[in-house]
């Protein structure tokens, strides 16, 4: 096999750090090592820089700085928001609503509240496009519902959920708070935080560093802090903050939003190219919907092969893709989203997720498609 360069098509999982972010990180680390809570000038300088970062993020997201808490990533943000709201409002009600296709950090938070703390959780079903029904949401709201959590963009197939409409339904029919996991929406599709009470974001999905996230919580929301122990982050999250990560978040977000149009244009082009080529392959069924979908994700199934065989085949050809959410990749369970869509066994077992970014090229897409077709010829049909 010729010595080819690796091709990375797993940008839903994580992304390379932007060179500008890396440069700033290298500049900051040797100088700004003091604890941001310290009362000497070195500490105060860092604290000021973090607050400037918070202000600039607030401006970019059109929220107020004190609504922003820096976290270690969206898994923490989702846990802190969901459990924090459920616990703080338990005297008001113990019913919660989410969807059956959320990221595991959301689903497992609800599962824990249900199994270990006796909350009642409604998991909304999805249709063949992986989308919830606003009518089912409306019918599920009860007098004791305190929280509804719905992801904006599904991380396995890219479906965009009707979050604005959901927000209107929740506000008109209940007193529940509305949380949106914005991880796969940020920098990729337009979003408006006026419609939500709380939101989660992650830096490493938008060319930032890992271990860096945000939770955004509006002032009216009653929420309990899960990590107590210090006055950091307005008392909402104890522990010495990773100040440099928090400073870098602002730069990451500015760069990502600044390149929004260019990224979207290139990714749409690649998506259309890959999609139309996949449609010509008889063994392939595209699982991502056609409408109301993020162009950054294409999920498809090969009905004659398993995901494992396909992943290995791509991997030996140095093409890096995923089978499902990477956070579930070590379990043998089928994809959460595709299972909730009630797809056939063949489609569940043979799914592949391509995570496109603007750094990918048509040539890379063509190599992916060529390798896929070669795999289908090599393994024949059906394999299993
Ligand atoms: N929510 C969604 C929709 C995601 O895709 C991810 C990342 N796989 C997360 C939450 C968790 O983010 P993090 O890696 O920052 O913990």
XYZ file of C-alpha atoms and ligand atoms in Angstrom:
400
model
C 0.000 0.000 0.000
C 1.420 3.472 -0.828
C 2.422 5.558 2.166
C -0.577 7.897 2.236
C -1.201 10.777 4.615
C -3.900 10.087 7.210
C -7.309 11.590 6.514
C -9.296 12.756 9.512
C -13.069 12.581 9.090
C -13.952 12.402 12.794
C -14.460 16.086 13.597
C -17.665 15.380 15.550
C -15.510 13.520 18.055
C -12.821 16.150 18.343
C -10.951 18.707 16.274
C -7.347 19.888 15.922
C -6.470 22.920 18.031
C -6.390 26.134 15.981
C -2.771 27.345 15.494
C -3.691 30.767 16.956
C -5.049 29.084 20.101
C -1.907 26.965 20.393
C 0.261 30.063 19.978
C -1.577 31.941 22.733
C -1.459 28.873 24.973
C 2.326 28.632 24.546
C 2.664 32.349 25.348
C 0.467 32.207 28.467
C 1.634 29.031 30.194
C 5.189 30.060 31.140
C 4.065 33.420 32.556
C 0.595 33.016 34.047
C 0.898 30.136 36.487
C -0.331 31.871 39.650
C -3.621 30.928 41.237
C -6.302 33.305 39.951
C -7.788 33.511 43.451
C -4.529 34.761 44.996
C -4.510 38.331 46.309
C -1.127 39.321 44.849
C -0.685 41.020 41.496
C 0.204 37.798 39.654
C -3.108 36.247 40.755
C -5.093 39.409 40.065
C -3.666 39.678 36.533
C -4.899 36.185 35.729
C -8.278 36.793 37.339
C -8.645 39.954 35.202
C -7.758 38.043 32.053
C -10.343 35.353 32.847
C -13.008 38.019 33.446
C -12.135 39.699 30.117
C -12.519 36.308 28.458
C -15.898 35.811 30.150
C -17.026 39.251 28.920
C -15.916 38.607 25.403
C -17.666 35.194 25.336
C -20.793 36.875 26.709
C -20.660 39.440 23.883
C -20.171 36.758 21.256
C -23.106 34.727 22.600
C -25.330 37.733 23.446
C -25.656 36.779 27.119
C -24.492 38.452 30.328
C -21.036 37.537 31.722
C -22.426 36.342 35.060
C -24.471 33.685 33.245
C -21.263 31.944 32.182
C -19.482 29.317 34.274
C -16.275 27.758 32.961
C -16.202 23.961 33.258
C -14.018 21.028 32.215
C -16.193 20.329 29.166
C -19.748 19.657 28.116
C -20.000 16.381 30.040
C -19.515 18.349 33.246
C -21.827 21.150 32.066
C -24.608 18.689 31.225
C -24.247 16.872 34.564
C -24.092 20.110 36.555
C -27.103 21.687 34.843
C -29.373 18.639 34.799
C -28.683 17.374 38.317
C -28.271 20.895 39.722
C -31.708 21.972 38.470
C -33.404 18.681 39.378
C -32.098 18.783 42.962
C -32.704 22.486 43.541
C -36.309 22.264 42.370
C -37.250 18.888 43.843
C -39.651 20.562 46.282
C -41.558 21.967 43.281
C -41.666 18.761 41.251
C -39.861 15.541 40.422
C -40.776 15.080 36.766
C -38.152 15.682 34.070
C -38.206 15.407 30.271
C -35.449 14.650 27.796
C -35.163 12.817 24.478
C -34.161 9.243 23.730
C -31.276 10.399 21.499
C -29.214 12.639 23.789
C -25.475 12.378 24.357
C -24.583 9.841 27.066
C -23.635 12.646 29.495
C -27.265 13.797 29.377
C -28.890 10.368 29.282
C -26.779 9.024 32.139
C -27.497 12.107 34.268
C -31.220 11.500 33.870
C -30.792 7.766 34.416
C -29.014 8.432 37.717
C -31.722 10.857 38.829
C -34.301 8.190 37.980
C -32.537 5.113 39.409
C -30.767 6.542 42.449
C -32.859 9.562 43.411
C -36.416 8.546 42.491
C -37.142 11.216 39.867
C -39.589 10.437 37.064
C -38.143 10.915 33.578
C -39.967 10.989 30.236
C -37.761 10.126 27.254
C -39.310 11.611 24.098
C -39.368 9.309 21.088
C -37.993 10.256 17.662
C -39.181 9.708 14.097
C -37.292 8.224 11.127
C -35.209 11.424 10.928
C -34.205 11.180 14.598
C -36.418 14.182 15.435
C -38.757 14.592 18.392
C -42.390 15.596 17.976
C -43.398 18.965 19.479
C -46.848 17.462 20.102
C -45.375 14.664 22.202
C -43.377 17.252 24.153
C -46.532 19.279 24.819
C -48.453 16.181 25.914
C -45.615 15.137 28.243
C -45.430 18.396 30.211
C -46.975 18.126 33.657
C -47.595 20.492 36.576
C -44.571 18.990 38.374
C -42.157 19.059 35.391
C -39.147 21.124 36.442
C -36.739 20.598 33.536
C -36.747 19.768 29.822
C -33.402 19.005 28.182
C -33.141 18.716 24.389
C -29.981 18.688 22.270
C -29.805 21.199 19.413
C -27.886 19.036 16.922
C -27.708 15.266 17.278
C -24.093 14.131 17.513
C -24.630 10.841 15.669
C -26.686 11.771 12.614
C -26.790 15.588 12.647
C -30.558 16.084 13.008
C -31.448 19.619 14.073
C -34.112 19.633 16.785
C -36.823 22.340 16.687
C -35.533 23.987 19.874
C -37.172 27.387 19.333
C -40.579 25.780 18.922
C -39.903 23.512 21.937
C -39.022 26.571 24.011
C -42.321 28.251 23.091
C -44.278 25.088 23.960
C -42.515 24.725 27.320
C -43.025 28.384 28.246
C -46.696 28.379 27.210
C -47.598 25.143 28.969
C -45.409 24.771 32.049
C -43.049 26.371 34.510
C -40.200 23.985 33.590
C -36.723 25.256 32.764
C -35.325 24.517 29.292
C -31.750 23.260 28.841
C -30.149 22.814 25.407
C -26.953 20.880 24.694
C -25.421 23.197 22.073
C -22.180 21.207 21.638
C -22.689 20.248 17.986
C -24.479 23.503 17.099
C -21.896 26.021 18.183
C -19.852 27.342 15.251
C -21.882 25.170 12.869
C -25.469 26.326 12.742
C -27.036 29.597 13.929
C -28.380 29.478 17.459
C -30.121 31.903 19.774
C -29.691 31.604 23.525
C -32.704 33.869 24.210
C -34.877 30.757 23.914
C -33.084 28.727 26.578
C -32.653 28.874 30.346
C -29.420 26.880 30.332
C -26.951 25.651 27.716
C -23.776 23.534 27.469
C -20.762 23.987 25.183
C -17.351 22.423 24.643
C -14.121 23.932 23.271
C -12.557 20.862 21.674
C -15.382 20.527 19.133
C -14.533 23.964 17.698
C -10.743 23.769 17.446
C -10.156 24.576 21.083
C -8.387 22.628 23.803
C -9.798 19.567 25.565
C -11.012 19.814 29.150
C -12.663 23.170 28.524
C -16.363 23.919 28.463
C -19.089 26.341 29.417
C -22.338 26.138 31.237
C -24.662 29.035 30.646
C -27.407 29.510 33.183
C -29.860 32.423 33.237
C -30.204 34.264 36.588
C -33.816 33.187 37.212
C -32.823 29.486 37.223
C -32.742 27.835 40.636
C -29.736 25.521 40.541
C -27.642 23.674 43.117
C -23.847 23.627 42.779
C -22.523 20.103 42.426
C -18.901 20.996 43.137
C -18.607 22.987 46.331
C -15.383 23.919 48.056
C -14.336 27.367 46.971
C -15.628 30.772 45.965
C -14.473 30.333 42.358
C -16.911 30.907 39.491
C -19.366 32.885 41.695
C -19.505 29.882 44.060
C -21.048 27.773 41.306
C -18.015 25.528 40.742
C -15.361 25.137 43.413
C -11.747 24.280 42.679
C -8.783 26.163 41.240
C -9.885 26.998 37.722
C -7.833 26.178 34.655
C -7.488 29.894 33.978
C -5.542 29.484 30.747
C -8.165 27.155 29.250
C -10.804 29.688 30.240
C -8.878 32.521 28.614
C -8.402 30.432 25.479
C -12.139 29.721 25.204
C -12.803 33.319 24.161
C -10.203 33.144 21.410
C -11.482 29.739 20.252
C -15.059 31.007 20.062
C -14.061 34.254 18.311
C -12.104 32.348 15.681
C -14.866 29.792 15.193
C -17.684 32.326 14.835
C -15.487 34.581 12.694
C -15.035 31.770 10.178
C -18.632 30.547 10.400
C -19.633 31.440 6.806
C -16.466 30.113 5.189
C -16.632 26.887 7.173
C -20.293 26.328 6.383
C -19.790 26.930 2.652
C -16.908 24.452 2.376
C -18.601 21.834 4.546
C -21.860 22.065 2.565
C -19.908 21.484 -0.634
C -18.173 18.426 0.809
C -21.398 17.112 2.305
C -23.244 17.332 -1.026
C -20.350 15.630 -2.813
C -20.132 12.755 -0.297
C -23.908 12.376 -0.080
C -24.474 12.183 -3.829
C -21.617 9.691 -4.213
C -22.952 7.509 -1.372
C -26.387 7.484 -3.000
C -24.865 5.745 -6.024
C -23.677 2.775 -3.920
C -26.493 0.173 -3.708
C -25.382 -1.301 -0.333
C -25.401 2.148 1.323
C -28.340 3.739 3.131
C -27.898 7.278 4.449
C -29.192 7.606 8.023
C -28.822 11.392 8.327
C -31.988 13.239 7.295
C -32.160 15.359 4.145
C -33.729 18.436 5.732
C -33.004 20.298 8.971
C -29.639 18.622 9.411
C -26.134 19.797 10.197
C -23.939 19.458 7.093
C -20.999 18.649 9.382
C -22.283 15.087 9.954
C -23.151 12.273 7.540
C -24.188 8.956 9.027
C -24.744 5.993 6.726
C -25.090 2.231 6.967
C -23.673 -0.469 4.762
C -26.235 -3.241 4.952
C -23.789 -5.981 3.940
C -20.951 -5.185 6.401
C -20.569 -4.491 10.111
C -19.303 -1.165 11.474
C -16.341 -2.985 12.984
C -15.182 -4.350 9.627
C -15.712 -0.984 7.969
C -13.898 0.964 10.714
C -10.920 -1.387 10.498
C -10.907 -1.197 6.718
C -10.895 2.603 6.797
C -8.313 2.577 9.576
C -5.791 0.425 7.687
C -6.167 2.924 4.845
C -5.488 5.707 7.345
C -8.985 7.140 7.106
C -10.378 7.986 10.517
C -14.163 7.872 10.970
C -16.500 6.684 13.767
C -19.295 4.171 14.065
C -21.340 6.128 16.590
C -20.857 8.567 19.446
C -17.231 8.170 20.550
C -18.314 8.309 24.201
C -20.088 4.955 23.639
C -17.444 3.400 21.397
C -16.171 1.016 24.073
C -19.563 -0.584 24.656
C -20.935 -3.196 22.291
C -24.313 -1.476 22.272
C -25.717 -0.189 19.012
C -25.921 3.562 18.462
C -28.325 5.306 20.858
C -29.814 7.436 18.087
C -30.168 4.763 15.418
C -31.712 2.382 17.989
C -34.248 5.046 18.989
C -35.097 5.427 15.288
C -35.957 1.692 15.263
C -33.740 0.956 12.281
C -33.293 -2.628 11.041
C -30.542 -4.824 12.559
C -28.476 -4.477 9.366
C -28.573 -0.703 9.485
C -27.811 -0.649 13.207
C -24.853 -2.986 12.846
C -23.264 -1.382 9.804
C -23.343 2.332 10.598
C -20.523 4.806 9.998
C -20.353 8.478 10.999
C -18.345 10.958 8.972
C -17.496 14.192 10.809
C -16.665 16.805 8.185
C -14.756 20.038 8.717
C -13.755 22.919 6.474
C -10.191 21.617 6.558
C -11.255 18.515 4.612
C -10.948 18.548 0.831
C -12.790 17.027 -2.127
C -9.699 14.871 -2.769
C -9.946 13.474 0.765
C -13.658 12.812 0.299
C -12.901 11.005 -2.972
C -10.296 8.831 -1.262
C -12.807 7.934 1.458
C -15.379 6.971 -1.170
C -12.828 5.002 -3.215
C -11.694 3.065 -0.124
C -15.329 2.352 0.797
C -16.054 0.958 -2.670
C -12.874 -1.136 -2.580
C -13.945 -2.531 0.807
C -17.308 -3.532 -0.582
C -15.593 -5.359 -3.453
C -13.004 -7.009 -1.198
C -15.452 -8.297 1.380
C -18.186 -9.034 -1.093
C -21.787 -9.052 -0.108
C -23.166 -10.242 2.215
C -20.274 -10.680 4.651
C -21.967 -11.713 7.869
N -22.868 16.649 24.074
C -22.695 16.320 22.787
C -23.834 16.486 21.841
C -21.446 15.856 22.346
O -21.277 15.542 21.065
C -20.390 15.732 23.274
C -19.020 15.236 22.852
N -19.001 13.952 22.316
C -20.625 16.082 24.614
C -21.869 16.533 24.981
C -19.537 15.965 25.671
O -18.574 16.949 25.472
P -17.140 16.869 26.180
O -16.295 15.997 25.316
O -16.666 18.297 26.206
O -17.323 16.335 27.546
